[in-house]
PDB file of C-alpha atoms in Angstrom:
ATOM      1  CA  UNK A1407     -20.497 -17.144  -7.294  1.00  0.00           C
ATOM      2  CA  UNK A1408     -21.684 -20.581  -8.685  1.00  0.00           C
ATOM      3  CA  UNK A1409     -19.032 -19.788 -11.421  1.00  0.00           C
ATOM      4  CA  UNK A1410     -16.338 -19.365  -9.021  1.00  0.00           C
ATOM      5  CA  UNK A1411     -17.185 -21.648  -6.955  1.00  0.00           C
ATOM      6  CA  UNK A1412     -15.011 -24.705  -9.245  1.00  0.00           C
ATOM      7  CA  UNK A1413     -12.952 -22.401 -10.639  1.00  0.00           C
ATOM      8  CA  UNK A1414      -8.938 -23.238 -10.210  1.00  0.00           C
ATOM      9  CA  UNK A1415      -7.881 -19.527 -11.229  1.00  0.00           C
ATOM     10  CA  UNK A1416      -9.455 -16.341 -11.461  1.00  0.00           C
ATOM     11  CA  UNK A1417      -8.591 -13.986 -13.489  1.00  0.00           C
ATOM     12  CA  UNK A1418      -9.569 -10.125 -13.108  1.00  0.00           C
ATOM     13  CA  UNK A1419      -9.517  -7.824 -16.088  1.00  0.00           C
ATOM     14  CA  UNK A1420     -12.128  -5.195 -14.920  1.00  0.00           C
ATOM     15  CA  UNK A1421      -9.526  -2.763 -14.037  1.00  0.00           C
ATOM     16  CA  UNK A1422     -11.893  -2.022 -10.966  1.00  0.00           C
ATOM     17  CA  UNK A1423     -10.840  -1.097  -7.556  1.00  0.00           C
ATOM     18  CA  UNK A1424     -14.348  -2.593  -6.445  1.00  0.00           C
ATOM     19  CA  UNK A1425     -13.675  -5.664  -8.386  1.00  0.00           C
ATOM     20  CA  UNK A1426     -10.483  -6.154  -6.880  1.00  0.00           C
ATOM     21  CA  UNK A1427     -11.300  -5.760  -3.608  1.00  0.00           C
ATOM     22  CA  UNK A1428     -14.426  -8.029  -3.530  1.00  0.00           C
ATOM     23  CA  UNK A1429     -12.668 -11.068  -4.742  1.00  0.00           C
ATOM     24  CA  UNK A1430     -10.020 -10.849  -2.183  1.00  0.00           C
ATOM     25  CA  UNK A1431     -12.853 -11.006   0.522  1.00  0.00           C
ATOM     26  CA  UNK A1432     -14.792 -13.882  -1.194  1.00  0.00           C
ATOM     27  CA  UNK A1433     -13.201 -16.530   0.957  1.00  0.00           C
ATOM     28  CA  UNK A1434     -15.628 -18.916   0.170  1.00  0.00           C
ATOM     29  CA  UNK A1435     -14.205 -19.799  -3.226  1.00  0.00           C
ATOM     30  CA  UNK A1436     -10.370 -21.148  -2.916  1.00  0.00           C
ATOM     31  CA  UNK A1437      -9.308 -20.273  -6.216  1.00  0.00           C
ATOM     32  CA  UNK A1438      -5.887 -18.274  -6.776  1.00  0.00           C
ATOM     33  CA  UNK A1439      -6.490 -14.416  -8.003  1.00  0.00           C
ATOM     34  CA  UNK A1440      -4.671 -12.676 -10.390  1.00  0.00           C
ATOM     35  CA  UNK A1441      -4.939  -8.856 -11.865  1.00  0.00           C
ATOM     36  CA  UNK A1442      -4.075  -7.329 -14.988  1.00  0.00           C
ATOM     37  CA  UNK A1443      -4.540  -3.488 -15.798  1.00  0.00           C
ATOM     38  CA  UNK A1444      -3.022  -0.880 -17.716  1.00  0.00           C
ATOM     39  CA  UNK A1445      -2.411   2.889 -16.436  1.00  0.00           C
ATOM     40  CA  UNK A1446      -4.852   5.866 -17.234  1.00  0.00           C
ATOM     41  CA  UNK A1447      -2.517   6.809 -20.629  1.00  0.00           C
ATOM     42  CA  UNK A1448      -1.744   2.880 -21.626  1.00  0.00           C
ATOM     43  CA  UNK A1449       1.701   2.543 -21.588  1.00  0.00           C
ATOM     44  CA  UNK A1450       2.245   0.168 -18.797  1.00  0.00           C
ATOM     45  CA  UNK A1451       0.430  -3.106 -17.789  1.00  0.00           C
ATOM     46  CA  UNK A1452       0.521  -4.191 -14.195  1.00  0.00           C
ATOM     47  CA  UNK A1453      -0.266  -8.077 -13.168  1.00  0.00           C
ATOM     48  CA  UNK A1454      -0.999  -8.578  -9.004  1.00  0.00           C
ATOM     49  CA  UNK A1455      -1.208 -12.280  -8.360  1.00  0.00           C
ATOM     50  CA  UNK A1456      -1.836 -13.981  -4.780  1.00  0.00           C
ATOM     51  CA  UNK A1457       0.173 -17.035  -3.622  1.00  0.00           C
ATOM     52  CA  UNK A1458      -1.733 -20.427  -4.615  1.00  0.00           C
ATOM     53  CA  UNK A1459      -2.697 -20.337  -0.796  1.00  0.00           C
ATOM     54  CA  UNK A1460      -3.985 -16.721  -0.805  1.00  0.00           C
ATOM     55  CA  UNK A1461      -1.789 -15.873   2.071  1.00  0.00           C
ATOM     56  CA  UNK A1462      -1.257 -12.629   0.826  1.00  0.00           C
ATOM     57  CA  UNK A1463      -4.688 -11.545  -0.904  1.00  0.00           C
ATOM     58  CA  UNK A1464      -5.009  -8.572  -4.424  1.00  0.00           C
ATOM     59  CA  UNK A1465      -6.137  -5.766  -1.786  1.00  0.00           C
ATOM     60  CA  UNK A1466      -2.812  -6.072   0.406  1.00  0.00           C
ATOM     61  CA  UNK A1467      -0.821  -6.102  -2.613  1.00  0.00           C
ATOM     62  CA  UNK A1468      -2.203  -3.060  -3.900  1.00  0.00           C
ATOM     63  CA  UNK A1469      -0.456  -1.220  -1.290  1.00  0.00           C
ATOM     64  CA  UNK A1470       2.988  -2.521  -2.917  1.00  0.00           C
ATOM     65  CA  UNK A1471       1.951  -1.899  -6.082  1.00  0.00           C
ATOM     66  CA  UNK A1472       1.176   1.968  -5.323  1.00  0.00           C
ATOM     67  CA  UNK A1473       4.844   2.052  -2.560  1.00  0.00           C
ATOM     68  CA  UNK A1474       6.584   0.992  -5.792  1.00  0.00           C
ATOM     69  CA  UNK A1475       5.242   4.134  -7.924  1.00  0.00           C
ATOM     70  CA  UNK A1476       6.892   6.662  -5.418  1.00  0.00           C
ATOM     71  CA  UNK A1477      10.167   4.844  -4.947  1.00  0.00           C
ATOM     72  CA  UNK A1478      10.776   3.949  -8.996  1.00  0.00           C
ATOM     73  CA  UNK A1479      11.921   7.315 -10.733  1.00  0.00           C
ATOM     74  CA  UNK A1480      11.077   5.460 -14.340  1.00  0.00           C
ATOM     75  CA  UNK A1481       7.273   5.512 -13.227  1.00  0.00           C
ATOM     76  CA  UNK A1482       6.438   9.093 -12.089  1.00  0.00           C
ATOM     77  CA  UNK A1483       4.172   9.562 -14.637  1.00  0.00           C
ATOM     78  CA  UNK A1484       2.447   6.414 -13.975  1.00  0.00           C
ATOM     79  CA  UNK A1485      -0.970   8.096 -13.416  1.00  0.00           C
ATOM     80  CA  UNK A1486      -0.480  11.458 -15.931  1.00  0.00           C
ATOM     81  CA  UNK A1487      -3.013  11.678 -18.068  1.00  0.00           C
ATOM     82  CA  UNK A1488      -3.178  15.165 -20.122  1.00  0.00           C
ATOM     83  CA  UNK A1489      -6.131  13.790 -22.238  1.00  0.00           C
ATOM     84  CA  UNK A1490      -9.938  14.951 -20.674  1.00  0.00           C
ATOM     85  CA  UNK A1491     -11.316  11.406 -21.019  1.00  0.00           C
ATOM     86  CA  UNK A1492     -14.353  10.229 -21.823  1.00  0.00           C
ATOM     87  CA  UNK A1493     -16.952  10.135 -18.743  1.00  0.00           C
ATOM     88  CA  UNK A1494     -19.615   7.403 -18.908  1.00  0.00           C
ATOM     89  CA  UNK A1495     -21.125   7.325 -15.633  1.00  0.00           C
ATOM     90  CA  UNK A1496     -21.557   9.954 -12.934  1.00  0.00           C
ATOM     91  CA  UNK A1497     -18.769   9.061  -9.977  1.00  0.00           C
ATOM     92  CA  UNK A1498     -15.284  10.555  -9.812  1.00  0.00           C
ATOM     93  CA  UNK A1499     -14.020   6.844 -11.418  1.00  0.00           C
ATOM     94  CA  UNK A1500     -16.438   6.442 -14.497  1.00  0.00           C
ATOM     95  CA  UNK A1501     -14.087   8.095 -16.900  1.00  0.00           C
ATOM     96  CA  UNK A1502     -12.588   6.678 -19.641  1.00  0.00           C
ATOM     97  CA  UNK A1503      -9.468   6.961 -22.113  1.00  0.00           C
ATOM     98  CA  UNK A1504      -8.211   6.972 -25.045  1.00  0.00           C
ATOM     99  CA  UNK A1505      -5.685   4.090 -25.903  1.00  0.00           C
ATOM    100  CA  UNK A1506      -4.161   2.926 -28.780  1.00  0.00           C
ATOM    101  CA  UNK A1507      -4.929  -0.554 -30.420  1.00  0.00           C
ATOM    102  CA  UNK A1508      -1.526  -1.594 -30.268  1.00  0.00           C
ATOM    103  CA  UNK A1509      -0.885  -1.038 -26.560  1.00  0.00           C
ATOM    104  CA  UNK A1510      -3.595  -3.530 -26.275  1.00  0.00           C
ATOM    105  CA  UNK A1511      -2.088  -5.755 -28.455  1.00  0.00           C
ATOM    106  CA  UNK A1512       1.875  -5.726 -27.164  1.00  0.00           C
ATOM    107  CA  UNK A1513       0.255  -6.359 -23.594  1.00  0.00           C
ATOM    108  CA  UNK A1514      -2.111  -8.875 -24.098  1.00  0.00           C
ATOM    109  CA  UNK A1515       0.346 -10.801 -25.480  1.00  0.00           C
ATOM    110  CA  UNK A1516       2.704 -10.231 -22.449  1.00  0.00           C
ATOM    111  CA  UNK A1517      -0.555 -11.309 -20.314  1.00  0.00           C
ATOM    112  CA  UNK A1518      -1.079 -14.342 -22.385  1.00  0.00           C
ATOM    113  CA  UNK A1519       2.370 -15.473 -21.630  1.00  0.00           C
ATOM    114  CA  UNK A1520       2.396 -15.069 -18.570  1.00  0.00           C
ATOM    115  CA  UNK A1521      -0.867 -16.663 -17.665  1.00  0.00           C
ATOM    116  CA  UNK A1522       0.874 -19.556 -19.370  1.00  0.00           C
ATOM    117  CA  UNK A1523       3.968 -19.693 -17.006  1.00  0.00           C
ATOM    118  CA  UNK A1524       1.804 -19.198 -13.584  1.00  0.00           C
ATOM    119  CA  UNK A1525       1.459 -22.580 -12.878  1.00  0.00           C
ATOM    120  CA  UNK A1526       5.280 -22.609 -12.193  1.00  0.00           C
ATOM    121  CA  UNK A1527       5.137 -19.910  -9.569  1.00  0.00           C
ATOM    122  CA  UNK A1528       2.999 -20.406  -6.568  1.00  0.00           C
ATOM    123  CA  UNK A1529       4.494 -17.304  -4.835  1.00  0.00           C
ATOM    124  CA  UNK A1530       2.301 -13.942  -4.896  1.00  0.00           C
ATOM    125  CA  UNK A1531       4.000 -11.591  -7.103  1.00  0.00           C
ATOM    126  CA  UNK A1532       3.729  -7.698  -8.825  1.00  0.00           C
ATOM    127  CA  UNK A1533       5.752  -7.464 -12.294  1.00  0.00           C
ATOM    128  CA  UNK A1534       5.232  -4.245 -14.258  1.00  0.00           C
ATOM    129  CA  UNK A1535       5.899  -3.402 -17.660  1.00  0.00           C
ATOM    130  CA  UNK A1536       6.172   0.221 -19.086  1.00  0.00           C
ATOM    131  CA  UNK A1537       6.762   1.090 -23.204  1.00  0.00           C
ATOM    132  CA  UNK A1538       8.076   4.038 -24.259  1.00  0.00           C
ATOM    133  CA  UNK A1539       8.184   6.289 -26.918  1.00  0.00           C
ATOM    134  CA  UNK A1540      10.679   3.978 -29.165  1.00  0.00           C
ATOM    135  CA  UNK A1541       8.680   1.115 -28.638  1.00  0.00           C
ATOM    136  CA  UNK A1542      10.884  -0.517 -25.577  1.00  0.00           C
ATOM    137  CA  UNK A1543      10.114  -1.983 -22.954  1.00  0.00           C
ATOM    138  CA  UNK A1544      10.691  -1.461 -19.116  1.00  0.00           C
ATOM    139  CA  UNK A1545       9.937  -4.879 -16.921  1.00  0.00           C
ATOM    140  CA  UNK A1546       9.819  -4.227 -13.230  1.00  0.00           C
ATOM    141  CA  UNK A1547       9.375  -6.749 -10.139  1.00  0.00           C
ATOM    142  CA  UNK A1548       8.011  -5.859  -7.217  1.00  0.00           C
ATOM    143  CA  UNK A1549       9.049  -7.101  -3.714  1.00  0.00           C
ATOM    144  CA  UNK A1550       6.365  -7.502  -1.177  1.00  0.00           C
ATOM    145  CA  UNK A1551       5.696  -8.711   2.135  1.00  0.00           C
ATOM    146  CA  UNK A1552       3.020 -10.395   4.412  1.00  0.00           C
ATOM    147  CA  UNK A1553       1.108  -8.005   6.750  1.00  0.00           C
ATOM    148  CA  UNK A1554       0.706  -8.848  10.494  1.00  0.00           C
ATOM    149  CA  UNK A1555      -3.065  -8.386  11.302  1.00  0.00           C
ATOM    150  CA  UNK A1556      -5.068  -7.150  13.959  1.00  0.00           C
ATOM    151  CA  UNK A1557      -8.543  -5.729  14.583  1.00  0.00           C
ATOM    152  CA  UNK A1558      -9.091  -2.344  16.420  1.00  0.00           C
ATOM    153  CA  UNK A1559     -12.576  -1.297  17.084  1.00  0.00           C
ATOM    154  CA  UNK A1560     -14.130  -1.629  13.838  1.00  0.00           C
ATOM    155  CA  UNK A1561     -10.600  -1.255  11.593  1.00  0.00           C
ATOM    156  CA  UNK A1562      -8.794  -4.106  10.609  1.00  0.00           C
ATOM    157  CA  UNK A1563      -5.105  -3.031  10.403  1.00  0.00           C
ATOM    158  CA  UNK A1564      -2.875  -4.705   8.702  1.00  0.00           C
ATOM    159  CA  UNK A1565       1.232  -3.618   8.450  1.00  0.00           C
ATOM    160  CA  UNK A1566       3.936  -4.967   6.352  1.00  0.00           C
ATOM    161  CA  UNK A1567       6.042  -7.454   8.008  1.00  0.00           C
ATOM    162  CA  UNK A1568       8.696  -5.626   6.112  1.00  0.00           C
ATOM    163  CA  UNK A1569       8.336  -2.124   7.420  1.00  0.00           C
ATOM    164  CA  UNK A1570       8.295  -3.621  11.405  1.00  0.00           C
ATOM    165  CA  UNK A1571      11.389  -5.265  10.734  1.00  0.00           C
ATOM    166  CA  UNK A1572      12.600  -1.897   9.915  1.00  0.00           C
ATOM    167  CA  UNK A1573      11.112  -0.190  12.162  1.00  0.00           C
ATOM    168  CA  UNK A1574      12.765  -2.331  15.256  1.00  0.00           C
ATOM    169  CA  UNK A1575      15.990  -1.946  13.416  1.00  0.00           C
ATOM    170  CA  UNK A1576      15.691   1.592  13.974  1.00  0.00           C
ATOM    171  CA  UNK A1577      14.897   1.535  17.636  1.00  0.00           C
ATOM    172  CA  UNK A1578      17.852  -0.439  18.260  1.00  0.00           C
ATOM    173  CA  UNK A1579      20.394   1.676  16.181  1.00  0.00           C
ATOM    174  CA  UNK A1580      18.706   4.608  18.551  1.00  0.00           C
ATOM    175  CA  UNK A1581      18.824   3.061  21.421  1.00  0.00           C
ATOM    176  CA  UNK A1582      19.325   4.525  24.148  1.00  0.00           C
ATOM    177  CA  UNK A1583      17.380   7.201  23.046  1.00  0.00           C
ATOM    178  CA  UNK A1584      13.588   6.928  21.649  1.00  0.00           C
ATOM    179  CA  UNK A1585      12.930   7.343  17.436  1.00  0.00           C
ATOM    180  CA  UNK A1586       9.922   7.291  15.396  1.00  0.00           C
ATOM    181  CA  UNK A1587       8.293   8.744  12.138  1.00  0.00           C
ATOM    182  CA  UNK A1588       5.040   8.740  10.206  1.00  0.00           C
ATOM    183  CA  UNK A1589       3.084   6.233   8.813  1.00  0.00           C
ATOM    184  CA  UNK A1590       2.519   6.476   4.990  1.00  0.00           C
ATOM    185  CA  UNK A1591      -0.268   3.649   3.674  1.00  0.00           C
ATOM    186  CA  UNK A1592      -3.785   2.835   2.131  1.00  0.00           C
ATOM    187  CA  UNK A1593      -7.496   3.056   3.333  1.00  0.00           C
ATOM    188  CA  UNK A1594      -9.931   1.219   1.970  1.00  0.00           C
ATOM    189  CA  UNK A1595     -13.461   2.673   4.367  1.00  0.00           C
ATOM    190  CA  UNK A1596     -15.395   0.167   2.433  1.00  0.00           C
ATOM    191  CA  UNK A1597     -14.491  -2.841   4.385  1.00  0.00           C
ATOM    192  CA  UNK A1598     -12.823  -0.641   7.444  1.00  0.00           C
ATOM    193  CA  UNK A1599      -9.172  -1.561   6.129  1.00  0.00           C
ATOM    194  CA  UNK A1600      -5.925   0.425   6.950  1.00  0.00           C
ATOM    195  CA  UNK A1601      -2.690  -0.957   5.208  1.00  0.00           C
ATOM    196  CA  UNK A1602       0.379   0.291   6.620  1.00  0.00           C
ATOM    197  CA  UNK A1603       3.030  -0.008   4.091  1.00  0.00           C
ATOM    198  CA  UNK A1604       5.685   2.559   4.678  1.00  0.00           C
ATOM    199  CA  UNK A1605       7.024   5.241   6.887  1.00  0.00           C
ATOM    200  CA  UNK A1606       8.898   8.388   6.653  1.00  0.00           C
ATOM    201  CA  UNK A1607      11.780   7.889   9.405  1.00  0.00           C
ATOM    202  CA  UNK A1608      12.665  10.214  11.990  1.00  0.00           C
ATOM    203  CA  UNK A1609      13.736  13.908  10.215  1.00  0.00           C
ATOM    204  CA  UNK A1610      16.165  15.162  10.503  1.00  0.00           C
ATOM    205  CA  UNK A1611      15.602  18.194  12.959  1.00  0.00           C
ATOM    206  CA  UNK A1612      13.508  15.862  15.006  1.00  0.00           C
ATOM    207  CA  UNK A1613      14.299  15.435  19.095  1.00  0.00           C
ATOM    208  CA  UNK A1614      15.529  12.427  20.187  1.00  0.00           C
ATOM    209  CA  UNK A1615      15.836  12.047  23.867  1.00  0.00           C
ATOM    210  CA  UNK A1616      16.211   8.877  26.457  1.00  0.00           C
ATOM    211  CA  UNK A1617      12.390   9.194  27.388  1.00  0.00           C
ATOM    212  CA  UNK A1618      11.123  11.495  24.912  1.00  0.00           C
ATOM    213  CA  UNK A1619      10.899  12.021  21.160  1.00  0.00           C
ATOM    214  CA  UNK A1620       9.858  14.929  19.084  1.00  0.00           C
ATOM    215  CA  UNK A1621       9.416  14.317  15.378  1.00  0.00           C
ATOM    216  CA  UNK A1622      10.629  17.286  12.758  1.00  0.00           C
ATOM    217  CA  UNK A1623       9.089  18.496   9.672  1.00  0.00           C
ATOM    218  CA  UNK A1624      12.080  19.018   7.854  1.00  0.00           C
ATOM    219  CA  UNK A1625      11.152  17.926   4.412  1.00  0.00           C
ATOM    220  CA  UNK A1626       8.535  15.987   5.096  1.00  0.00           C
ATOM    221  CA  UNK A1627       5.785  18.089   3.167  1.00  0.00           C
ATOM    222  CA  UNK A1628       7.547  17.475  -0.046  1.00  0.00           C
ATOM    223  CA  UNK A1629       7.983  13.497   1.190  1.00  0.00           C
ATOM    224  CA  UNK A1630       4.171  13.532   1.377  1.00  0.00           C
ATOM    225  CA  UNK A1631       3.441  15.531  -1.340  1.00  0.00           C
ATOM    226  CA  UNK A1632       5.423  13.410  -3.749  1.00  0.00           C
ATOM    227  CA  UNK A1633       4.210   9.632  -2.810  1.00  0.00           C
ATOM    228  CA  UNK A1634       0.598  11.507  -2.729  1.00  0.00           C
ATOM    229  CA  UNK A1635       1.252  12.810  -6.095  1.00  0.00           C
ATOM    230  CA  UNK A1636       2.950   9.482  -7.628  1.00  0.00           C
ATOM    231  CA  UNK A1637      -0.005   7.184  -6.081  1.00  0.00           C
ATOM    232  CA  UNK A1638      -3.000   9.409  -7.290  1.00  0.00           C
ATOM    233  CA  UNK A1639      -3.558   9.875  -3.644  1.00  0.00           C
ATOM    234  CA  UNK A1640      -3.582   6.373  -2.848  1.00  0.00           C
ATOM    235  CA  UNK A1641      -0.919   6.212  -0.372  1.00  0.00           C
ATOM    236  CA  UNK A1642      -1.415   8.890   2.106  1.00  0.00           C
ATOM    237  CA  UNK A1643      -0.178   9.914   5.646  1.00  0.00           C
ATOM    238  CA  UNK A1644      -2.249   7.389   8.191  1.00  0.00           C
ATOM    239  CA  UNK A1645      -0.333   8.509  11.700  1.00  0.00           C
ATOM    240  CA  UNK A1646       3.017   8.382  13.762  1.00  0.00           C
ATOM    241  CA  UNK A1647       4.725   5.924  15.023  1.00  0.00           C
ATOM    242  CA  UNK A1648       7.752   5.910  18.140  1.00  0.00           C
ATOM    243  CA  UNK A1649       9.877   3.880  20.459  1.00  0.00           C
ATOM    244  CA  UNK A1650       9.930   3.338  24.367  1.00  0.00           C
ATOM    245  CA  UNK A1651      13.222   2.631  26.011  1.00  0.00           C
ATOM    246  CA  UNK A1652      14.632  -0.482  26.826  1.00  0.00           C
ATOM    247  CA  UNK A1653      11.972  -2.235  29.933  1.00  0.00           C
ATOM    248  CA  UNK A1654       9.149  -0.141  29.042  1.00  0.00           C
ATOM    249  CA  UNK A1655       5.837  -1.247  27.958  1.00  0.00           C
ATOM    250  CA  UNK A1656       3.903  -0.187  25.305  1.00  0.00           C
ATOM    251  CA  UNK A1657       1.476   1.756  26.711  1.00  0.00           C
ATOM    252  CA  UNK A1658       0.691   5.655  26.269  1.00  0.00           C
ATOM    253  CA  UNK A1659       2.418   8.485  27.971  1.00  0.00           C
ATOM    254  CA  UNK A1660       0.996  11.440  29.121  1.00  0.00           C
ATOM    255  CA  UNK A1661       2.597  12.750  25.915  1.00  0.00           C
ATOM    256  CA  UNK A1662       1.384  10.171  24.072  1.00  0.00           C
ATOM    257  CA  UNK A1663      -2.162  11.095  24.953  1.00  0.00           C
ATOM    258  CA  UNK A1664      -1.271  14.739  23.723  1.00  0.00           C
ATOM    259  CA  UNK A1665      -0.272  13.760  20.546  1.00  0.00           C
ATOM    260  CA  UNK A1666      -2.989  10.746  20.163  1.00  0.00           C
ATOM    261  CA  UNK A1667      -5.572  13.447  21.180  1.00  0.00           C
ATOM    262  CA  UNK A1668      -4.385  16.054  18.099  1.00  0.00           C
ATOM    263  CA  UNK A1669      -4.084  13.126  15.870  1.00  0.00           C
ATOM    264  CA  UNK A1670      -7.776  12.442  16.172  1.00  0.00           C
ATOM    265  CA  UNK A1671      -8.707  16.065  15.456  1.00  0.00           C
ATOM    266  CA  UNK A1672      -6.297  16.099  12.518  1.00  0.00           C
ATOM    267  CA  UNK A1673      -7.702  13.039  11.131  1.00  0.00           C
ATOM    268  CA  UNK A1674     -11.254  13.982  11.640  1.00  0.00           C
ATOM    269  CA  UNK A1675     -11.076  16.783   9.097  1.00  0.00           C
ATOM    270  CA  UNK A1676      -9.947  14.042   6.237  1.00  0.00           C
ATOM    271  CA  UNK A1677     -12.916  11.821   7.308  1.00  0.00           C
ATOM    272  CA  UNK A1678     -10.560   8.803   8.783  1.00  0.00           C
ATOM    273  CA  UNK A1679      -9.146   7.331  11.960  1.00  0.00           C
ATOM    274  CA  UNK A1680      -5.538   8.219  12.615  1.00  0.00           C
ATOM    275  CA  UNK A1681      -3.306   5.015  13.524  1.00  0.00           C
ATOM    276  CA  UNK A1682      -0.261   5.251  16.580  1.00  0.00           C
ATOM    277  CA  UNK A1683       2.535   2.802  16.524  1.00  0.00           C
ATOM    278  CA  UNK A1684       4.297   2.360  19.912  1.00  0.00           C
ATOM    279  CA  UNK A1685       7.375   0.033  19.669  1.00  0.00           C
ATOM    280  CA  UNK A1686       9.249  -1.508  22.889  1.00  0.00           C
ATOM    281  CA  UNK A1687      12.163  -4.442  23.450  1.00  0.00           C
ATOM    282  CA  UNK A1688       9.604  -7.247  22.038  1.00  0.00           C
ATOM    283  CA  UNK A1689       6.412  -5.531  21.550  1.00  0.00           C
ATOM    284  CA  UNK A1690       3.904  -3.563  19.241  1.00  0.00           C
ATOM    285  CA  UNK A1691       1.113  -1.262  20.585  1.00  0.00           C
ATOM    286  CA  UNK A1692      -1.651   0.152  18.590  1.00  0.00           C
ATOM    287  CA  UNK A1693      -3.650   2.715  18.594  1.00  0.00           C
ATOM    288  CA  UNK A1694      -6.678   3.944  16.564  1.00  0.00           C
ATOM    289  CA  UNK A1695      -8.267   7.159  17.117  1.00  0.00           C
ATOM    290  CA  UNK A1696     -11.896   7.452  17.439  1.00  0.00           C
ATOM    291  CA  UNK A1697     -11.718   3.873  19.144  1.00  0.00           C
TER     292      UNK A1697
END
């Protein structure tokens, strides 16, 4: 911490969750962060970098980081890894792979570069690059957004600026009748954080009424099971959200209290709180089970 303490960058190689996710809570120490990491198999390096004024901190853009996997076709194999590993340690992350020397040495060099041109950009930013078989290289950048932030009970939930933007768009293309979906995001039980980074919109064989809203299923199972599978289970189903007509509040029907009530028994069973999203002309209720 001394270290740190002076320090006008810092940089994190560790290619550790942990890591990661204690220097975006060290507040104490001003310094910028940025990440670099490769994949489980080598072939792609990711950088995560905060804004000079840490607006937007490493563990809220990890949530970006992992939306992008699901929604780029050119990454689905981001986390494949047919090779065993090597384990070193006894928890489900202390494994570790086999990777060739000159992976290391095409993207250190990129990381070198890069580190070199920072200076220029104080926005935050995620920029991916993947090599393939011939040798080429893919270069991705990532857009992301600032959360809005609140604290329920003893979660801190934060949502994407982004995805309530779109989410209001959607009540008003509705209107008059009510809409919704799921919500699709990261937990992080270590520090009681939910990131809310995505939704699945309204199916298609859901019920949309002036003053009531049922939400389908129709293939939302394979929705789930591919941003599950594409995120190593990173990004996972976190709740439902819906709209209230036009002049209503945001507080919880009767049938709201129904679903709230089987949300919290679903959720139990995966060991987390389950998160409802009410939307209305100019206002955002939320809800956390168990709270």
């Amino acid at each position: 911490r001394e270290k740190l303490q002076d320090a006008e960058l810092i940089i994190d190689t560790s290619a550790s969750l942990s890591v990661s996710r204690i220097l975006s809570r060290m507040d104490e120490h001003k310094a910028r962060r940025i990440s670099f990491f490769l994949n489980p198999i080598g072939d792609t390096l990711i950088c995560i970098a905060e804004d000079v004024n840490r607006d937007v901190t490493l563990n809220e853009l990890e949530g970006f980081y992992y939306q992008f996997l699901y929604k780029e076709p050119l990454l689905k194999s981001h986390f494949v890894n047919e090779s065993k590993g090597i384990r070193y340690g006894n928890s489900c992350r202390d494994v570790s792979n086999f990777i060739p020397n000159e992976r290391f040495g095409i993207f250190s060099s990129i990381a070198a570069s890069l580190l070199k041109e920072i200076e220029n950009n104080d926005k935050e930013f995620i920029r991916i690059w993947q090599l393939n078989e011939e040798m080429q290289i893919s270069h991705f950048h990532v857009d992301t957004s600032i959360f809005k932030k609140c604290k329920i009970g003893n979660w801190n939930i934060n949502i994407s600026q982004e995805l309530l933007d779109k989410m209001f768009k959607k009540r008003i293309e509705k209107l008059p009748v009510e809409t919704g979906g799921i919500l699709v995001g990261l937990i992080d039980p270590q520090y009681n954080n939910i990131y809310i980074v995505d939704s699945i919109f309204s199916p298609t064989d859901s019920r949309e009424y002036p003053t009531a809203y049922y939400r389908g299923i129709d293939g939302l199972g394979e929705q789930l099971k591919h941003i599950e599978g594409s995120t190593n289970n990173s990004i996972t189903y976190l709740g439902e959200w819906h709209s209230h007509p036009k002049g209503c509040t945001v507080n919880q029907s009767s049938d709201d209290l129904i679903l709230f009530s089987w949300l919290a028994n679903f959720m139990q069973s995966r060991g987390f709180p389950g998160v409802m999203l009410i939307l209305s002309d100019n206002d955002i209720g939320i809800y956390v089970t168990g709270n």
